[in-house]
mmCIF file of C-alpha atoms and ligand atoms in Angstrom:
data_model
loop_
_atom_site.group_PDB
_atom_site.id
_atom_site.type_symbol
_atom_site.label_atom_id
_atom_site.label_comp_id
_atom_site.label_asym_id
_atom_site.label_seq_id
_atom_site.Cartn_x
_atom_site.Cartn_y
_atom_site.Cartn_z
ATOM 1 C CA MET L 945 10.949 19.222 -6.903
ATOM 2 C CA ASN L 946 9.131 16.598 -8.998
ATOM 3 C CA ILE L 947 6.022 15.051 -7.485
ATOM 4 C CA ILE L 948 3.147 12.750 -8.365
ATOM 5 C CA LEU L 949 -0.411 13.343 -7.176
ATOM 6 C CA LEU L 950 -1.988 9.910 -6.989
ATOM 7 C CA GLY L 951 -5.642 9.176 -6.283
ATOM 8 C CA ALA L 952 -8.969 7.883 -7.528
ATOM 9 C CA PRO L 953 -11.148 9.916 -9.930
ATOM 10 C CA GLY L 954 -12.393 12.975 -8.054
ATOM 11 C CA ALA L 955 -9.809 12.661 -5.257
ATOM 12 C CA GLY L 956 -8.758 16.281 -5.854
ATOM 13 C CA LYS L 957 -5.562 15.848 -7.909
ATOM 14 C CA GLY L 958 -6.374 18.649 -10.357
ATOM 15 C CA THR L 959 -7.589 20.993 -7.611
ATOM 16 C CA GLN L 960 -4.424 20.589 -5.521
ATOM 17 C CA ALA L 961 -2.134 20.682 -8.566
ATOM 18 C CA ARG L 962 -3.449 24.113 -9.542
ATOM 19 C CA ILE L 963 -2.805 25.395 -6.005
ATOM 20 C CA LEU L 964 0.788 24.098 -6.140
ATOM 21 C CA VAL L 965 1.302 25.745 -9.536
ATOM 22 C CA GLU L 966 0.090 29.042 -8.131
ATOM 23 C CA GLY L 967 2.064 28.807 -4.874
ATOM 24 C CA ARG L 968 5.318 27.202 -5.972
ATOM 25 C CA GLY L 969 5.720 27.915 -9.662
ATOM 26 C CA MET L 970 5.611 24.241 -10.517
ATOM 27 C CA VAL L 971 4.353 22.929 -13.871
ATOM 28 C CA GLN L 972 1.245 20.711 -13.857
ATOM 29 C CA LEU L 973 1.314 17.799 -16.286
ATOM 30 C CA SER L 974 -2.178 16.300 -16.401
ATOM 31 C CA THR L 975 -2.484 13.541 -18.991
ATOM 32 C CA GLY L 976 -6.287 13.821 -18.709
ATOM 33 C CA ASP L 977 -6.125 17.536 -19.625
ATOM 34 C CA MET L 978 -3.698 16.814 -22.490
ATOM 35 C CA LEU L 979 -5.968 14.105 -23.886
ATOM 36 C CA ARG L 980 -9.037 16.377 -23.622
ATOM 37 C CA ALA L 981 -7.119 19.141 -25.412
ATOM 38 C CA ALA L 982 -6.244 16.679 -28.208
ATOM 39 C CA ARG L 983 -9.945 15.828 -28.526
ATOM 40 C CA THR L 984 -10.993 19.462 -28.680
ATOM 41 C CA SER L 985 -8.441 20.296 -31.339
ATOM 42 C CA GLY L 986 -9.567 17.210 -33.301
ATOM 43 C CA THR L 987 -6.162 15.584 -33.786
ATOM 44 C CA GLU L 988 -6.111 11.978 -35.013
ATOM 45 C CA MET L 989 -4.949 10.832 -31.577
ATOM 46 C CA GLY L 990 -7.726 12.862 -29.924
ATOM 47 C CA GLN L 991 -10.360 11.176 -32.063
ATOM 48 C CA LYS L 992 -8.864 7.773 -31.337
ATOM 49 C CA VAL L 993 -9.037 8.168 -27.534
ATOM 50 C CA ALA L 994 -12.447 9.888 -27.247
ATOM 51 C CA ALA L 995 -14.620 6.777 -26.911
ATOM 52 C CA VAL L 996 -12.125 5.091 -24.569
ATOM 53 C CA MET L 997 -12.126 8.104 -22.236
ATOM 54 C CA ASP L 998 -15.905 8.521 -22.249
ATOM 55 C CA ALA L 999 -16.262 4.861 -21.287
ATOM 56 C CA GLY L 1000 -13.911 5.441 -18.341
ATOM 57 C CA GLN L 1001 -11.161 3.153 -19.599
ATOM 58 C CA LEU L 1002 -7.446 3.861 -19.755
ATOM 59 C CA VAL L 1003 -5.869 4.885 -23.044
ATOM 60 C CA THR L 1004 -2.711 3.016 -24.056
ATOM 61 C CA ASP L 1005 0.549 3.423 -22.132
ATOM 62 C CA GLU L 1006 2.278 4.297 -25.404
ATOM 63 C CA ILE L 1007 0.109 7.381 -25.992
ATOM 64 C CA VAL L 1008 0.389 8.857 -22.502
ATOM 65 C CA ILE L 1009 4.100 8.113 -22.107
ATOM 66 C CA GLY L 1010 4.630 9.912 -25.432
ATOM 67 C CA LEU L 1011 2.691 12.943 -24.187
ATOM 68 C CA ILE L 1012 4.718 13.129 -20.974
ATOM 69 C CA ALA L 1013 8.068 12.629 -22.748
ATOM 70 C CA GLU L 1014 7.242 15.569 -25.010
ATOM 71 C CA GLN L 1015 6.467 17.854 -22.045
ATOM 72 C CA LEU L 1016 9.518 16.804 -20.018
ATOM 73 C CA GLU L 1017 11.703 18.000 -22.861
ATOM 74 C CA LYS L 1018 10.503 21.558 -22.187
ATOM 75 C CA GLY L 1019 11.836 21.454 -18.595
ATOM 76 C CA ALA L 1020 10.408 23.243 -15.545
ATOM 77 C CA THR L 1021 12.501 25.270 -13.146
ATOM 78 C CA GLY L 1022 10.020 24.832 -10.257
ATOM 79 C CA GLY L 1023 9.629 21.114 -11.023
ATOM 80 C CA PHE L 1024 6.786 19.002 -12.360
ATOM 81 C CA ILE L 1025 3.516 17.869 -10.797
ATOM 82 C CA PHE L 1026 2.364 14.658 -12.450
ATOM 83 C CA ASP L 1027 -1.448 14.637 -12.200
ATOM 84 C CA GLY L 1028 -3.158 11.437 -13.359
ATOM 85 C CA PHE L 1029 0.128 9.966 -14.559
ATOM 86 C CA PRO L 1030 1.483 7.342 -14.052
ATOM 87 C CA ARG L 1031 -1.572 5.093 -13.885
ATOM 88 C CA THR L 1032 0.016 1.701 -14.565
ATOM 89 C CA LEU L 1033 3.250 0.041 -13.462
ATOM 90 C CA ALA L 1034 4.572 0.316 -17.031
ATOM 91 C CA GLN L 1035 3.939 4.089 -16.941
ATOM 92 C CA ALA L 1036 5.661 4.326 -13.544
ATOM 93 C CA ASP L 1037 8.753 2.543 -14.871
ATOM 94 C CA ALA L 1038 8.759 4.745 -17.974
ATOM 95 C CA LEU L 1039 8.552 7.904 -15.870
ATOM 96 C CA GLY L 1040 11.494 6.763 -13.756
ATOM 97 C CA ASP L 1041 13.526 6.157 -16.928
ATOM 98 C CA LEU L 1042 12.546 9.499 -18.497
ATOM 99 C CA LEU L 1043 13.524 11.431 -15.373
ATOM 100 C CA ALA L 1044 16.778 9.499 -14.953
ATOM 101 C CA ALA L 1045 17.707 10.276 -18.575
ATOM 102 C CA LYS L 1046 17.479 13.962 -17.658
ATOM 103 C CA GLY L 1047 19.501 13.463 -14.469
ATOM 104 C CA GLU L 1048 16.364 14.011 -12.365
ATOM 105 C CA SER L 1049 14.246 11.966 -10.001
ATOM 106 C CA LEU L 1050 10.967 11.940 -8.119
ATOM 107 C CA ASP L 1051 10.910 13.665 -4.747
ATOM 108 C CA ALA L 1052 7.538 12.508 -3.469
ATOM 109 C CA VAL L 1053 4.323 10.725 -4.371
ATOM 110 C CA VAL L 1054 1.317 12.159 -2.556
ATOM 111 C CA GLU L 1055 -1.671 9.858 -2.407
ATOM 112 C CA LEU L 1056 -4.928 11.742 -1.890
ATOM 113 C CA ARG L 1057 -6.903 9.057 -0.122
ATOM 114 C CA VAL L 1058 -10.703 9.223 -0.384
ATOM 115 C CA ASP L 1059 -13.714 7.041 0.215
ATOM 116 C CA ASP L 1060 -15.611 5.859 -2.893
ATOM 117 C CA GLU L 1061 -18.867 7.125 -1.412
ATOM 118 C CA ALA L 1062 -17.728 10.744 -1.647
ATOM 119 C CA LEU L 1063 -16.639 10.435 -5.249
ATOM 120 C CA VAL L 1064 -20.063 10.289 -6.903
ATOM 121 C CA ASP L 1065 -20.953 13.684 -5.439
ATOM 122 C CA ARG L 1066 -17.544 15.156 -6.308
ATOM 123 C CA ILE L 1067 -17.700 13.945 -9.895
ATOM 124 C CA THR L 1068 -21.342 14.673 -10.680
ATOM 125 C CA GLY L 1069 -21.061 18.159 -9.150
ATOM 126 C CA ARG L 1070 -17.884 19.158 -10.979
ATOM 127 C CA PHE L 1071 -17.604 21.754 -13.735
ATOM 128 C CA THR L 1072 -14.548 23.518 -15.132
ATOM 129 C CA CYS L 1073 -13.725 26.714 -16.961
ATOM 130 C CA GLY L 1074 -13.103 25.959 -20.622
ATOM 131 C CA ASN L 1075 -10.821 28.979 -20.868
ATOM 132 C CA CYS L 1076 -8.457 28.827 -17.854
ATOM 133 C CA GLY L 1077 -9.181 25.326 -16.500
ATOM 134 C CA GLU L 1078 -10.268 26.381 -12.993
ATOM 135 C CA VAL L 1079 -12.134 23.508 -11.298
ATOM 136 C CA TYR L 1080 -15.475 24.135 -9.534
ATOM 137 C CA HIS L 1081 -18.153 22.144 -7.743
ATOM 138 C CA ASP L 1082 -21.895 22.869 -7.543
ATOM 139 C CA ARG L 1083 -21.905 22.631 -3.754
ATOM 140 C CA THR L 1084 -18.346 22.782 -2.377
ATOM 141 C CA LYS L 1085 -16.855 25.354 -4.757
ATOM 142 C CA PRO L 1086 -19.457 27.283 -6.765
ATOM 143 C CA THR L 1087 -18.527 30.351 -8.813
ATOM 144 C CA LYS L 1088 -19.118 33.653 -6.998
ATOM 145 C CA VAL L 1089 -21.303 34.890 -9.862
ATOM 146 C CA ALA L 1090 -23.420 32.177 -11.497
ATOM 147 C CA GLY L 1091 -22.141 31.278 -14.966
ATOM 148 C CA THR L 1092 -18.921 33.314 -14.712
ATOM 149 C CA CYS L 1093 -15.424 31.981 -13.925
ATOM 150 C CA ASP L 1094 -13.995 33.681 -10.776
ATOM 151 C CA VAL L 1095 -10.468 33.559 -12.194
ATOM 152 C CA CYS L 1096 -10.764 34.743 -15.803
ATOM 153 C CA GLY L 1097 -14.369 35.953 -16.199
ATOM 154 C CA SER L 1098 -15.144 33.470 -18.995
ATOM 155 C CA HIS L 1099 -18.717 32.176 -19.386
ATOM 156 C CA ASP L 1100 -17.443 28.947 -20.970
ATOM 157 C CA LEU L 1101 -18.158 26.665 -18.005
ATOM 158 C CA LYS L 1102 -18.508 23.010 -18.881
ATOM 159 C CA ARG L 1103 -18.947 19.474 -17.607
ATOM 160 C CA ARG L 1104 -16.881 16.484 -18.729
ATOM 161 C CA ALA L 1105 -18.410 13.756 -20.891
ATOM 162 C CA ASP L 1106 -17.052 11.083 -18.499
ATOM 163 C CA ASP L 1107 -18.497 12.717 -15.374
ATOM 164 C CA ASN L 1108 -21.506 10.457 -14.986
ATOM 165 C CA GLU L 1109 -22.129 7.499 -12.673
ATOM 166 C CA ASP L 1110 -21.575 4.784 -15.327
ATOM 167 C CA SER L 1111 -18.200 6.128 -16.447
ATOM 168 C CA LEU L 1112 -17.197 6.780 -12.849
ATOM 169 C CA ARG L 1113 -17.868 3.146 -11.948
ATOM 170 C CA GLN L 1114 -15.586 2.042 -14.800
ATOM 171 C CA ARG L 1115 -12.926 4.639 -13.883
ATOM 172 C CA LEU L 1116 -12.926 3.339 -10.304
ATOM 173 C CA LEU L 1117 -12.545 -0.232 -11.514
ATOM 174 C CA GLU L 1118 -9.592 0.788 -13.666
ATOM 175 C CA TYR L 1119 -8.119 2.669 -10.708
ATOM 176 C CA TYR L 1120 -8.275 -0.305 -8.351
ATOM 177 C CA LYS L 1121 -7.109 -2.811 -10.971
ATOM 178 C CA LYS L 1122 -4.302 -0.891 -12.650
ATOM 179 C CA THR L 1123 -3.386 2.222 -10.656
ATOM 180 C CA SER L 1124 -3.691 1.310 -6.975
ATOM 181 C CA PRO L 1125 -0.699 -1.125 -7.217
ATOM 182 C CA LEU L 1126 1.395 2.048 -7.582
ATOM 183 C CA ILE L 1127 0.723 2.789 -3.911
ATOM 184 C CA GLY L 1128 2.776 -0.265 -2.917
ATOM 185 C CA TYR L 1129 5.334 0.426 -5.652
ATOM 186 C CA TYR L 1130 6.110 3.924 -4.393
ATOM 187 C CA HIS L 1131 5.859 2.907 -0.734
ATOM 188 C CA ALA L 1132 8.592 0.339 -1.404
ATOM 189 C CA LYS L 1133 10.698 3.073 -2.995
ATOM 190 C CA GLY L 1134 10.254 5.236 0.125
ATOM 191 C CA LYS L 1135 8.435 7.990 -1.783
ATOM 192 C CA LEU L 1136 4.830 7.620 -0.627
ATOM 193 C CA LYS L 1137 3.041 10.216 1.532
ATOM 194 C CA VAL L 1138 -0.639 9.768 2.316
ATOM 195 C CA VAL L 1139 -3.018 12.713 2.751
ATOM 196 C CA ASP L 1140 -6.692 12.455 3.758
ATOM 197 C CA GLY L 1141 -8.416 13.842 0.662
ATOM 198 C CA LEU L 1142 -11.852 13.909 2.290
ATOM 199 C CA GLN L 1143 -11.061 16.966 4.379
ATOM 200 C CA ASP L 1144 -12.061 20.416 3.191
ATOM 201 C CA MET L 1145 -9.918 21.836 0.392
ATOM 202 C CA ALA L 1146 -7.839 24.186 2.556
ATOM 203 C CA LYS L 1147 -6.956 21.400 5.001
ATOM 204 C CA VAL L 1148 -5.977 19.071 2.147
ATOM 205 C CA THR L 1149 -3.770 21.866 0.755
ATOM 206 C CA ALA L 1150 -2.090 22.335 4.167
ATOM 207 C CA ASP L 1151 -1.478 18.594 4.542
ATOM 208 C CA VAL L 1152 -0.039 18.331 1.017
ATOM 209 C CA ALA L 1153 2.355 21.201 1.839
ATOM 210 C CA ALA L 1154 3.369 19.491 5.089
ATOM 211 C CA ALA L 1155 3.932 16.208 3.248
ATOM 212 C CA LEU L 1156 6.182 17.947 0.710
ATOM 213 C CA ASP L 1157 8.099 20.127 3.128
ATOM 214 C CA GLY L 1158 8.200 17.888 6.199
HETATM 215 P P1 AP5 T 1036 -8.274 12.412 -15.602
HETATM 216 O O1 AP5 T 1036 -8.632 13.706 -16.207
HETATM 217 O O2 AP5 T 1036 -6.947 12.269 -14.964
HETATM 218 O O3 AP5 T 1036 -9.425 12.030 -14.586
HETATM 219 P P2 AP5 T 1036 -9.416 11.223 -13.185
HETATM 220 O O4 AP5 T 1036 -8.194 10.548 -12.744
HETATM 221 O O5 AP5 T 1036 -10.628 10.366 -13.272
HETATM 222 O O6 AP5 T 1036 -9.464 12.307 -12.136
HETATM 223 P P3 AP5 T 1036 -10.368 13.553 -12.152
HETATM 224 O O7 AP5 T 1036 -9.788 14.614 -13.012
HETATM 225 O O8 AP5 T 1036 -11.783 13.114 -12.425
HETATM 226 O O9 AP5 T 1036 -10.319 13.955 -10.612
HETATM 227 P P4 AP5 T 1036 -9.293 14.840 -9.809
HETATM 228 O O10 AP5 T 1036 -8.606 13.963 -8.812
HETATM 229 O O11 AP5 T 1036 -8.444 15.695 -10.680
HETATM 230 O O12 AP5 T 1036 -10.329 15.741 -8.991
HETATM 231 P P5 AP5 T 1036 -10.665 17.318 -9.075
HETATM 232 O O13 AP5 T 1036 -9.565 18.095 -8.464
HETATM 233 O O14 AP5 T 1036 -11.135 17.694 -10.434
HETATM 234 O O15 AP5 T 1036 -8.424 11.261 -16.693
HETATM 235 C C1 AP5 T 1036 -9.570 11.183 -17.514
HETATM 236 C C2 AP5 T 1036 -9.428 10.014 -18.490
HETATM 237 O O16 AP5 T 1036 -8.273 10.237 -19.348
HETATM 238 C C3 AP5 T 1036 -9.148 8.647 -17.867
HETATM 239 O O17 AP5 T 1036 -10.346 8.005 -17.466
HETATM 240 C C4 AP5 T 1036 -8.453 7.920 -19.029
HETATM 241 O O18 AP5 T 1036 -9.370 7.517 -20.013
HETATM 242 C C5 AP5 T 1036 -7.575 9.017 -19.628
HETATM 243 N N1 AP5 T 1036 -6.233 9.091 -19.008
HETATM 244 C C6 AP5 T 1036 -5.707 10.166 -18.332
HETATM 245 N N2 AP5 T 1036 -4.468 9.909 -17.895
HETATM 246 C C7 AP5 T 1036 -4.188 8.635 -18.307
HETATM 247 C C8 AP5 T 1036 -3.064 7.784 -18.118
HETATM 248 N N3 AP5 T 1036 -1.971 8.200 -17.428
HETATM 249 N N4 AP5 T 1036 -3.118 6.526 -18.646
HETATM 250 C C9 AP5 T 1036 -4.195 6.108 -19.353
HETATM 251 N N5 AP5 T 1036 -5.311 6.862 -19.541
HETATM 252 C C10 AP5 T 1036 -5.302 8.113 -19.012
HETATM 253 O O19 AP5 T 1036 -11.907 17.360 -8.058
HETATM 254 C C11 AP5 T 1036 -13.147 16.739 -8.349
HETATM 255 C C12 AP5 T 1036 -14.301 17.606 -7.817
HETATM 256 O O20 AP5 T 1036 -14.263 17.616 -6.396
HETATM 257 C C13 AP5 T 1036 -14.243 19.085 -8.265
HETATM 258 O O21 AP5 T 1036 -15.554 19.536 -8.496
HETATM 259 C C14 AP5 T 1036 -13.605 19.800 -7.066
HETATM 260 O O22 AP5 T 1036 -14.042 21.166 -6.985
HETATM 261 C C15 AP5 T 1036 -14.104 18.963 -5.896
HETATM 262 N N6 AP5 T 1036 -13.147 18.884 -4.786
HETATM 263 C C16 AP5 T 1036 -11.791 18.719 -4.881
HETATM 264 N N7 AP5 T 1036 -11.236 18.654 -3.656
HETATM 265 C C17 AP5 T 1036 -12.258 18.763 -2.765
HETATM 266 C C18 AP5 T 1036 -12.319 18.775 -1.326
HETATM 267 N N8 AP5 T 1036 -11.216 18.620 -0.568
HETATM 268 N N9 AP5 T 1036 -13.548 18.903 -0.750
HETATM 269 C C19 AP5 T 1036 -14.670 19.033 -1.511
HETATM 270 N N10 AP5 T 1036 -14.686 19.052 -2.860
HETATM 271 C C20 AP5 T 1036 -13.484 18.916 -3.481
HETATM 272 MG MG1 MG T 1037 -8.239 15.925 -12.764
#
């Protein structure tokens, strides 16, 4: 099963993707995570996109389509979860072509729908484990032991450079201008399922499962 998790910054795409990976053996393809990894390892592409990401703007279609094409080549028996990709109509068309070339298709697009008001708190309270990638929140999902990742025990807990109110405002603008048209695009293709992303995490997880299995 190949699915897209669609939603504004902080909607919970990464959180739900990790749960699906754990529960269904799917492979998460997060273009945001790939771009951050390229920055950390200091590749030329990583250096090129750093300022764009920190300002909350989208990097070019060419770069992210290239990243996804590379990962699709590796295959995934449990299917792929596209997290934060596609984000433009050009990316959506490219994904359709890439999957078709492999004789595959998209099974569902799950939109995690949230209210902008909730996003500031979600984004400013977020931190992640630099070792295993587990996602936390100061209030809604703190670590059990302060400063230690529950999953892998690492003390490398960090906050993202674009997780501040100014970048979030720009990320939201980009979302509404360039990404939200995908809601209509996938609705027209009969793929769209909408889940209320403002519910607590367990309820969102249950609704995502129902959307995929129902
Ligand atoms: P990306 O990394 O994809 O960021 P984003 O879309 O802004 O989304 P986030 O990762 O911020 O949010 P999320 O939905 O994953 O939420 P999470 O689960 O962490 O992209 C970053 C940048 O990279 C972009 O701005 C752009 O520059 C570039 N980029 C990436 N892909 C690109 C593309 N395709 N094209 C062009 N440029 C691209 O949850 C957030 C917080 O809320 C966490 O603290 C979590 O614990 C908490 N939380 C989650 N669910 C709940 C819940 N139900 N209740 C309470 N708290 C919750
Ligand atoms: Mg994410």
